[in-house]
PDB file of C-alpha atoms in Angstrom:
ATOM      1  CA  THR A   7       0.000   0.000   0.000  1.00 55.00           C
ATOM      2  CA  GLN A   8       1.408   3.346  -1.019  1.00 60.00           C
ATOM      3  CA  LEU A   9       0.787   5.912   1.672  1.00 83.00           C
ATOM      4  CA  LEU A  10       1.349   9.636   1.466  1.00 91.00           C
ATOM      5  CA  GLU A  11       1.657  11.365   4.807  1.00 94.00           C
ATOM      6  CA  GLN A  12       1.006  15.084   4.862  1.00 96.00           C
ATOM      7  CA  SER A  13       1.987  17.500   7.602  1.00 96.00           C
ATOM      8  CA  PRO A  14       0.865  19.535   9.298  1.00 96.00           C
ATOM      9  CA  GLN A  15      -2.756  18.453   9.175  1.00 94.00           C
ATOM     10  CA  PHE A  16      -3.975  21.958  10.084  1.00 96.00           C
ATOM     11  CA  LEU A  17      -2.246  25.315   9.731  1.00 97.00           C
ATOM     12  CA  SER A  18      -3.623  28.727  10.659  1.00 97.00           C
ATOM     13  CA  ILE A  19      -1.484  31.767   9.936  1.00 96.00           C
ATOM     14  CA  GLN A  20      -1.713  35.508   9.452  1.00 97.00           C
ATOM     15  CA  GLU A  21      -1.651  37.205   6.068  1.00 97.00           C
ATOM     16  CA  GLY A  22       1.906  37.891   4.959  1.00 97.00           C
ATOM     17  CA  GLU A  23       3.516  34.942   6.735  1.00 97.00           C
ATOM     18  CA  ASN A  24       5.450  32.189   4.982  1.00 97.00           C
ATOM     19  CA  LEU A  25       4.673  28.505   5.362  1.00 97.00           C
ATOM     20  CA  THR A  26       5.784  25.073   4.235  1.00 97.00           C
ATOM     21  CA  VAL A  27       3.735  21.900   4.041  1.00 97.00           C
ATOM     22  CA  TYR A  28       5.150  18.445   3.546  1.00 97.00           C
ATOM     23  CA  CYS A  29       4.242  15.236   1.767  1.00 96.00           C
ATOM     24  CA  ASN A  30       6.223  12.112   2.690  1.00 95.00           C
ATOM     25  CA  SER A  31       6.190   8.458   1.770  1.00 93.00           C
ATOM     26  CA  SER A  32       8.298   5.342   2.038  1.00 90.00           C
ATOM     27  CA  SER A  33       7.433   4.580  -1.588  1.00 87.00           C
ATOM     28  CA  VAL A  34       9.072   5.940  -4.711  1.00 88.00           C
ATOM     29  CA  PHE A  35       6.744   7.826  -7.031  1.00 87.00           C
ATOM     30  CA  SER A  36       7.159   8.325 -10.771  1.00 85.00           C
ATOM     31  CA  SER A  37       5.419  11.668 -10.400  1.00 87.00           C
ATOM     32  CA  LEU A  38       3.772  13.685  -7.712  1.00 91.00           C
ATOM     33  CA  GLN A  39       1.015  16.248  -7.971  1.00 93.00           C
ATOM     34  CA  TRP A  40      -0.305  18.985  -5.696  1.00 96.00           C
ATOM     35  CA  TYR A  41      -3.983  19.935  -5.734  1.00 95.00           C
ATOM     36  CA  ARG A  42      -5.921  22.630  -3.896  1.00 96.00           C
ATOM     37  CA  GLN A  43      -9.514  22.141  -2.858  1.00 94.00           C
ATOM     38  CA  GLU A  44     -11.911  24.841  -1.731  1.00 93.00           C
ATOM     39  CA  PRO A  45     -15.111  24.082   0.205  1.00 88.00           C
ATOM     40  CA  GLY A  46     -17.873  22.588  -1.925  1.00 88.00           C
ATOM     41  CA  GLU A  47     -15.622  22.085  -4.921  1.00 92.00           C
ATOM     42  CA  GLY A  48     -13.434  19.368  -6.364  1.00 93.00           C
ATOM     43  CA  PRO A  49      -9.628  19.577  -6.136  1.00 94.00           C
ATOM     44  CA  VAL A  50      -7.809  21.576  -8.801  1.00 94.00           C
ATOM     45  CA  LEU A  51      -4.313  20.731 -10.000  1.00 93.00           C
ATOM     46  CA  LEU A  52      -1.565  23.185  -9.033  1.00 95.00           C
ATOM     47  CA  VAL A  53       1.553  21.411 -10.279  1.00 94.00           C
ATOM     48  CA  THR A  54       3.099  18.105 -11.344  1.00 91.00           C
ATOM     49  CA  VAL A  55       6.711  17.218 -10.523  1.00 91.00           C
ATOM     50  CA  VAL A  56       8.407  14.273 -12.187  1.00 88.00           C
ATOM     51  CA  THR A  57      12.192  14.542 -11.738  1.00 89.00           C
ATOM     52  CA  GLY A  58      13.994  13.949  -8.439  1.00 92.00           C
ATOM     53  CA  GLY A  59      15.233  17.274  -7.080  1.00 94.00           C
ATOM     54  CA  GLU A  60      12.914  19.247  -9.341  1.00 94.00           C
ATOM     55  CA  VAL A  61      11.769  22.681  -8.179  1.00 96.00           C
ATOM     56  CA  LYS A  62       8.788  24.437  -9.728  1.00 96.00           C
ATOM     57  CA  LYS A  63       7.501  27.906  -8.984  1.00 96.00           C
ATOM     58  CA  LEU A  64       3.975  29.148  -9.449  1.00 94.00           C
ATOM     59  CA  LYS A  65       3.878  32.821  -8.428  1.00 95.00           C
ATOM     60  CA  ARG A  66       4.264  32.733  -4.622  1.00 97.00           C
ATOM     61  CA  LEU A  67       4.181  28.928  -4.467  1.00 97.00           C
ATOM     62  CA  THR A  68       7.352  26.827  -4.689  1.00 97.00           C
ATOM     63  CA  PHE A  69       7.143  23.064  -5.079  1.00 97.00           C
ATOM     64  CA  GLN A  70      10.022  20.676  -4.588  1.00 96.00           C
ATOM     65  CA  PHE A  71      10.318  16.969  -5.347  1.00 95.00           C
ATOM     66  CA  GLY A  72      12.804  15.065  -3.211  1.00 94.00           C
ATOM     67  CA  ASP A  73      15.937  13.624  -4.787  1.00 93.00           C
ATOM     68  CA  ALA A  74      14.750  10.079  -4.076  1.00 93.00           C
ATOM     69  CA  ARG A  75      11.243  10.862  -5.347  1.00 90.00           C
ATOM     70  CA  LYS A  76       9.677   9.848  -2.038  1.00 92.00           C
ATOM     71  CA  ASP A  77       8.719  13.248  -0.722  1.00 94.00           C
ATOM     72  CA  SER A  78       7.700  16.748  -1.709  1.00 96.00           C
ATOM     73  CA  SER A  79       7.171  20.138  -0.161  1.00 97.00           C
ATOM     74  CA  LEU A  80       5.079  23.182  -0.914  1.00 97.00           C
ATOM     75  CA  HIS A  81       6.283  26.580   0.260  1.00 97.00           C
ATOM     76  CA  ILE A  82       4.051  29.643   0.146  1.00 97.00           C
ATOM     77  CA  THR A  83       5.600  33.084   0.469  1.00 97.00           C
ATOM     78  CA  ALA A  84       3.600  36.000   1.869  1.00 97.00           C
ATOM     79  CA  ALA A  85       0.387  34.031   2.242  1.00 97.00           C
ATOM     80  CA  GLN A  86      -2.885  35.703   1.358  1.00 97.00           C
ATOM     81  CA  PRO A  87      -6.480  34.898   2.442  1.00 96.00           C
ATOM     82  CA  GLY A  88      -7.099  33.606  -1.082  1.00 95.00           C
ATOM     83  CA  ASP A  89      -4.589  30.821  -0.404  1.00 96.00           C
ATOM     84  CA  THR A  90      -6.985  29.324   2.146  1.00 96.00           C
ATOM     85  CA  GLY A  91      -7.963  25.767   1.264  1.00 95.00           C
ATOM     86  CA  LEU A  92      -7.127  22.092   1.546  1.00 95.00           C
ATOM     87  CA  TYR A  93      -3.790  21.234  -0.068  1.00 97.00           C
ATOM     88  CA  LEU A  94      -3.514  17.648  -1.261  1.00 96.00           C
ATOM     89  CA  CYS A  95      -0.536  15.788  -2.609  1.00 95.00           C
ATOM     90  CA  ALA A  96      -1.065  12.800  -4.890  1.00 93.00           C
ATOM     91  CA  GLY A  97       1.349  10.298  -6.327  1.00 89.00           C
ATOM     92  CA  VAL A  98       1.592   7.668  -9.013  1.00 79.00           C
ATOM     93  CA  SER A  99       3.706   4.633  -8.226  1.00 67.00           C
ATOM     94  CA  GLY A 100       3.703   1.190  -9.786  1.00 65.00           C
ATOM     95  CA  SER A 101      -0.034   0.984 -10.259  1.00 66.00           C
ATOM     96  CA  GLU A 102      -2.132   3.229 -12.423  1.00 69.00           C
ATOM     97  CA  LYS A 103      -4.142   4.775  -9.645  1.00 77.00           C
ATOM     98  CA  LEU A 104      -3.422   8.177  -8.210  1.00 84.00           C
ATOM     99  CA  VAL A 105      -3.116   7.979  -4.426  1.00 86.00           C
ATOM    100  CA  PHE A 106      -3.859  11.035  -2.307  1.00 91.00           C
ATOM    101  CA  GLY A 107      -2.627  12.131   1.076  1.00 92.00           C
ATOM    102  CA  LYS A 108      -5.078  13.351   3.729  1.00 92.00           C
ATOM    103  CA  GLY A 109      -4.264  16.959   3.059  1.00 94.00           C
ATOM    104  CA  THR A 110      -3.211  20.081   4.920  1.00 96.00           C
ATOM    105  CA  LYS A 111      -6.015  22.473   5.769  1.00 95.00           C
ATOM    106  CA  LEU A 112      -4.615  25.992   5.497  1.00 96.00           C
ATOM    107  CA  THR A 113      -6.359  29.060   6.877  1.00 96.00           C
ATOM    108  CA  VAL A 114      -4.885  32.481   6.177  1.00 97.00           C
ATOM    109  CA  ASN A 115      -6.378  35.154   8.388  1.00 96.00           C
ATOM    110  CA  PRO A 116      -6.558  38.780   7.161  1.00 95.00           C
TER     111      PRO A 116
ATOM    112  CA  GLY B   3     -19.763  19.220 -21.514  1.00 53.00           C
ATOM    113  CA  ALA B   4     -17.112  21.631 -20.405  1.00 80.00           C
ATOM    114  CA  GLY B   5     -16.291  19.857 -17.173  1.00 93.00           C
ATOM    115  CA  VAL B   6     -16.970  16.727 -15.140  1.00 96.00           C
ATOM    116  CA  SER B   7     -20.620  16.641 -14.137  1.00 96.00           C
ATOM    117  CA  GLN B   8     -21.931  14.720 -11.147  1.00 97.00           C
ATOM    118  CA  SER B   9     -25.478  14.075 -10.015  1.00 96.00           C
ATOM    119  CA  PRO B  10     -27.173  14.350  -7.686  1.00 97.00           C
ATOM    120  CA  SER B  11     -25.225  17.100  -5.949  1.00 96.00           C
ATOM    121  CA  ASN B  12     -26.906  16.184  -2.672  1.00 97.00           C
ATOM    122  CA  LYS B  13     -28.623  12.983  -1.616  1.00 97.00           C
ATOM    123  CA  VAL B  14     -30.227  12.238   1.730  1.00 98.00           C
ATOM    124  CA  THR B  15     -31.318   8.660   2.242  1.00 97.00           C
ATOM    125  CA  GLU B  16     -32.360   6.325   4.977  1.00 97.00           C
ATOM    126  CA  LYS B  17     -30.156   3.567   6.278  1.00 97.00           C
ATOM    127  CA  GLY B  18     -30.659   0.393   4.288  1.00 97.00           C
ATOM    128  CA  LYS B  19     -31.698   2.069   1.030  1.00 97.00           C
ATOM    129  CA  ASP B  20     -29.729   1.785  -2.203  1.00 98.00           C
ATOM    130  CA  VAL B  21     -28.301   4.871  -3.924  1.00 98.00           C
ATOM    131  CA  GLU B  22     -26.911   5.544  -7.380  1.00 98.00           C
ATOM    132  CA  LEU B  23     -24.465   8.333  -8.113  1.00 98.00           C
ATOM    133  CA  ARG B  24     -23.744   9.420 -11.659  1.00 97.00           C
ATOM    134  CA  CYS B  25     -20.655  10.884 -13.290  1.00 97.00           C
ATOM    135  CA  ASP B  26     -20.372  12.407 -16.769  1.00 96.00           C
ATOM    136  CA  PRO B  27     -16.663  12.770 -17.578  1.00 95.00           C
ATOM    137  CA  ILE B  28     -15.137  15.255 -19.966  1.00 93.00           C
ATOM    138  CA  SER B  29     -15.675  14.060 -23.519  1.00 91.00           C
ATOM    139  CA  GLY B  30     -12.710  12.065 -24.807  1.00 88.00           C
ATOM    140  CA  HIS B  31     -11.227  11.361 -21.377  1.00 90.00           C
ATOM    141  CA  THR B  32     -10.335   7.700 -21.191  1.00 88.00           C
ATOM    142  CA  ALA B  33      -9.558   7.498 -17.474  1.00 89.00           C
ATOM    143  CA  LEU B  34     -12.225   7.867 -14.798  1.00 93.00           C
ATOM    144  CA  TYR B  35     -11.833   7.683 -11.029  1.00 93.00           C
ATOM    145  CA  TRP B  36     -14.165   7.594  -8.059  1.00 96.00           C
ATOM    146  CA  TYR B  37     -12.961   8.850  -4.692  1.00 96.00           C
ATOM    147  CA  ARG B  38     -14.663   9.204  -1.331  1.00 97.00           C
ATOM    148  CA  GLN B  39     -14.009  12.162   0.950  1.00 95.00           C
ATOM    149  CA  ARG B  40     -15.285  12.108   4.511  1.00 93.00           C
ATOM    150  CA  LEU B  41     -15.777  15.407   6.307  1.00 87.00           C
ATOM    151  CA  GLY B  42     -12.463  17.177   6.795  1.00 79.00           C
ATOM    152  CA  GLN B  43     -10.492  14.293   5.324  1.00 83.00           C
ATOM    153  CA  GLY B  44      -8.464  13.602   2.206  1.00 87.00           C
ATOM    154  CA  LEU B  45      -9.478  11.543  -0.796  1.00 92.00           C
ATOM    155  CA  GLU B  46      -9.935   7.795  -0.482  1.00 92.00           C
ATOM    156  CA  PHE B  47      -9.522   5.903  -3.762  1.00 92.00           C
ATOM    157  CA  LEU B  48     -12.479   3.692  -4.676  1.00 95.00           C
ATOM    158  CA  ILE B  49     -12.238   2.546  -8.296  1.00 94.00           C
ATOM    159  CA  TYR B  50     -10.450   3.395 -11.550  1.00 90.00           C
ATOM    160  CA  PHE B  51     -11.564   2.821 -15.139  1.00 91.00           C
ATOM    161  CA  GLN B  52      -9.159   3.079 -18.082  1.00 87.00           C
ATOM    162  CA  GLY B  53     -10.633   2.625 -21.529  1.00 83.00           C
ATOM    163  CA  ASN B  54     -11.805  -0.927 -22.096  1.00 83.00           C
ATOM    164  CA  SER B  55      -9.399  -2.442 -19.558  1.00 86.00           C
ATOM    165  CA  ALA B  56     -10.682  -4.236 -16.482  1.00 88.00           C
ATOM    166  CA  PRO B  57     -11.317  -1.646 -13.755  1.00 90.00           C
ATOM    167  CA  ASP B  58      -9.120  -1.409 -10.669  1.00 90.00           C
ATOM    168  CA  LYS B  59     -11.634  -2.070  -7.886  1.00 92.00           C
ATOM    169  CA  SER B  60      -9.085  -2.392  -5.127  1.00 90.00           C
ATOM    170  CA  GLY B  61     -10.406   0.599  -3.182  1.00 91.00           C
ATOM    171  CA  LEU B  62     -14.039  -0.457  -2.876  1.00 95.00           C
ATOM    172  CA  PRO B  63     -14.631  -0.807   0.887  1.00 94.00           C
ATOM    173  CA  SER B  64     -17.172  -3.637   0.752  1.00 94.00           C
ATOM    174  CA  ASP B  65     -19.298  -5.662  -1.621  1.00 95.00           C
ATOM    175  CA  ARG B  66     -22.105  -3.150  -1.086  1.00 97.00           C
ATOM    176  CA  PHE B  67     -20.187  -0.828  -3.388  1.00 97.00           C
ATOM    177  CA  SER B  68     -20.070  -1.303  -7.156  1.00 97.00           C
ATOM    178  CA  ALA B  69     -19.433   0.858 -10.189  1.00 96.00           C
ATOM    179  CA  GLU B  70     -19.957   0.582 -13.898  1.00 95.00           C
ATOM    180  CA  ARG B  71     -18.796   2.502 -16.901  1.00 94.00           C
ATOM    181  CA  THR B  72     -19.975   2.051 -20.458  1.00 84.00           C
ATOM    182  CA  GLY B  73     -17.077   2.556 -22.832  1.00 79.00           C
ATOM    183  CA  GLU B  74     -15.536   5.965 -22.234  1.00 79.00           C
ATOM    184  CA  SER B  75     -18.730   7.657 -21.145  1.00 88.00           C
ATOM    185  CA  VAL B  76     -20.946   7.852 -18.101  1.00 94.00           C
ATOM    186  CA  SER B  77     -20.173   5.995 -14.895  1.00 97.00           C
ATOM    187  CA  THR B  78     -22.482   5.093 -12.048  1.00 97.00           C
ATOM    188  CA  LEU B  79     -21.440   4.268  -8.493  1.00 98.00           C
ATOM    189  CA  THR B  80     -23.995   2.176  -6.633  1.00 98.00           C
ATOM    190  CA  ILE B  81     -24.098   1.721  -2.871  1.00 98.00           C
ATOM    191  CA  GLN B  82     -26.465  -0.964  -1.666  1.00 98.00           C
ATOM    192  CA  ARG B  83     -28.002  -1.152   1.808  1.00 97.00           C
ATOM    193  CA  THR B  84     -26.451   2.163   2.812  1.00 97.00           C
ATOM    194  CA  GLN B  85     -24.973   2.596   6.287  1.00 97.00           C
ATOM    195  CA  GLN B  86     -24.362   5.791   8.240  1.00 96.00           C
ATOM    196  CA  GLU B  87     -20.606   5.433   7.729  1.00 95.00           C
ATOM    197  CA  ASP B  88     -21.204   5.752   3.974  1.00 97.00           C
ATOM    198  CA  SER B  89     -22.013   9.432   4.524  1.00 97.00           C
ATOM    199  CA  ALA B  90     -19.402  11.401   2.581  1.00 97.00           C
ATOM    200  CA  VAL B  91     -18.783  13.368  -0.577  1.00 97.00           C
ATOM    201  CA  TYR B  92     -18.212  11.101  -3.562  1.00 98.00           C
ATOM    202  CA  LEU B  93     -15.928  12.710  -6.109  1.00 97.00           C
ATOM    203  CA  CYS B  94     -15.519  11.671  -9.714  1.00 97.00           C
ATOM    204  CA  ALA B  95     -12.532  12.671 -11.833  1.00 95.00           C
ATOM    205  CA  SER B  96     -11.489  12.090 -15.417  1.00 93.00           C
ATOM    206  CA  SER B  97      -8.189  12.346 -17.254  1.00 89.00           C
ATOM    207  CA  LEU B  98      -7.189  12.528 -20.889  1.00 84.00           C
ATOM    208  CA  VAL B  99      -3.976  10.591 -20.438  1.00 72.00           C
ATOM    209  CA  ARG B 100      -2.836   7.863 -18.134  1.00 66.00           C
ATOM    210  CA  PRO B 101      -1.504   9.045 -14.745  1.00 62.00           C
ATOM    211  CA  LEU B 102       1.859   7.484 -15.458  1.00 59.00           C
ATOM    212  CA  ASN B 103       2.186  10.123 -18.147  1.00 58.00           C
ATOM    213  CA  THR B 104       1.444  12.781 -15.500  1.00 67.00           C
ATOM    214  CA  GLY B 105      -2.065  13.398 -16.694  1.00 76.00           C
ATOM    215  CA  GLU B 106      -4.122  15.937 -14.803  1.00 85.00           C
ATOM    216  CA  LEU B 107      -7.280  14.810 -13.052  1.00 90.00           C
ATOM    217  CA  PHE B 108     -10.308  17.023 -13.579  1.00 93.00           C
ATOM    218  CA  PHE B 109     -12.781  16.686 -10.738  1.00 95.00           C
ATOM    219  CA  GLY B 110     -16.495  17.185 -10.526  1.00 96.00           C
ATOM    220  CA  GLU B 111     -18.015  19.055  -7.604  1.00 95.00           C
ATOM    221  CA  GLY B 112     -19.017  15.809  -5.956  1.00 96.00           C
ATOM    222  CA  SER B 113     -22.176  14.155  -4.712  1.00 97.00           C
ATOM    223  CA  ARG B 114     -22.784  14.689  -1.010  1.00 97.00           C
ATOM    224  CA  LEU B 115     -24.422  11.613   0.488  1.00 98.00           C
ATOM    225  CA  THR B 116     -26.061  11.715   3.895  1.00 97.00           C
ATOM    226  CA  VAL B 117     -27.373   8.476   5.373  1.00 97.00           C
ATOM    227  CA  LEU B 118     -29.793   8.988   8.244  1.00 95.00           C
TER     228      LEU B 118
END
């Protein structure tokens, strides 16, 4: 069973602060994706990382894939209330199915 | 349609009743997934369809759960003899390419099931 552990489970910060959330596994993944989900909606893809050590930036969001392709991190600089949501990592390993972590619920207070 | 469509958006049922949830994927998407999301939790994989291949049913929690898909079109998820622990949002997603090729999943808004 491929498990993705996300931490922290909950995070509440003030606008303007920086934060990092983590996605860890004992399994190697051929690719890893990050999704954001807002209440009442389905998750929406933010980024896909495929190469060990890869770093991708999306405006104030920086995503990193671990060298061994077992873990990933998401760093948000100068968080804004619009960043509030559930951040989910998802990975593809040997099987075809995309496995999700339990998510980090982020609240950014004005 | 433009996106993944799920119906009903909300379903309240009594314990022991059967329910059917429907998913219309994006036209041309060969891969279709069903996930379950309990309140405040992440996504729990249920079943995966890819083209005409045999579905991956490894996530179905019990034999009360079943799903069908006709070709590359509509899918239905059926829950028989519903229990209170089946209460959750059931999300459907479709993808144009296989996940191993880093395909993006496009999700519907989900069907919220409440079992009284």
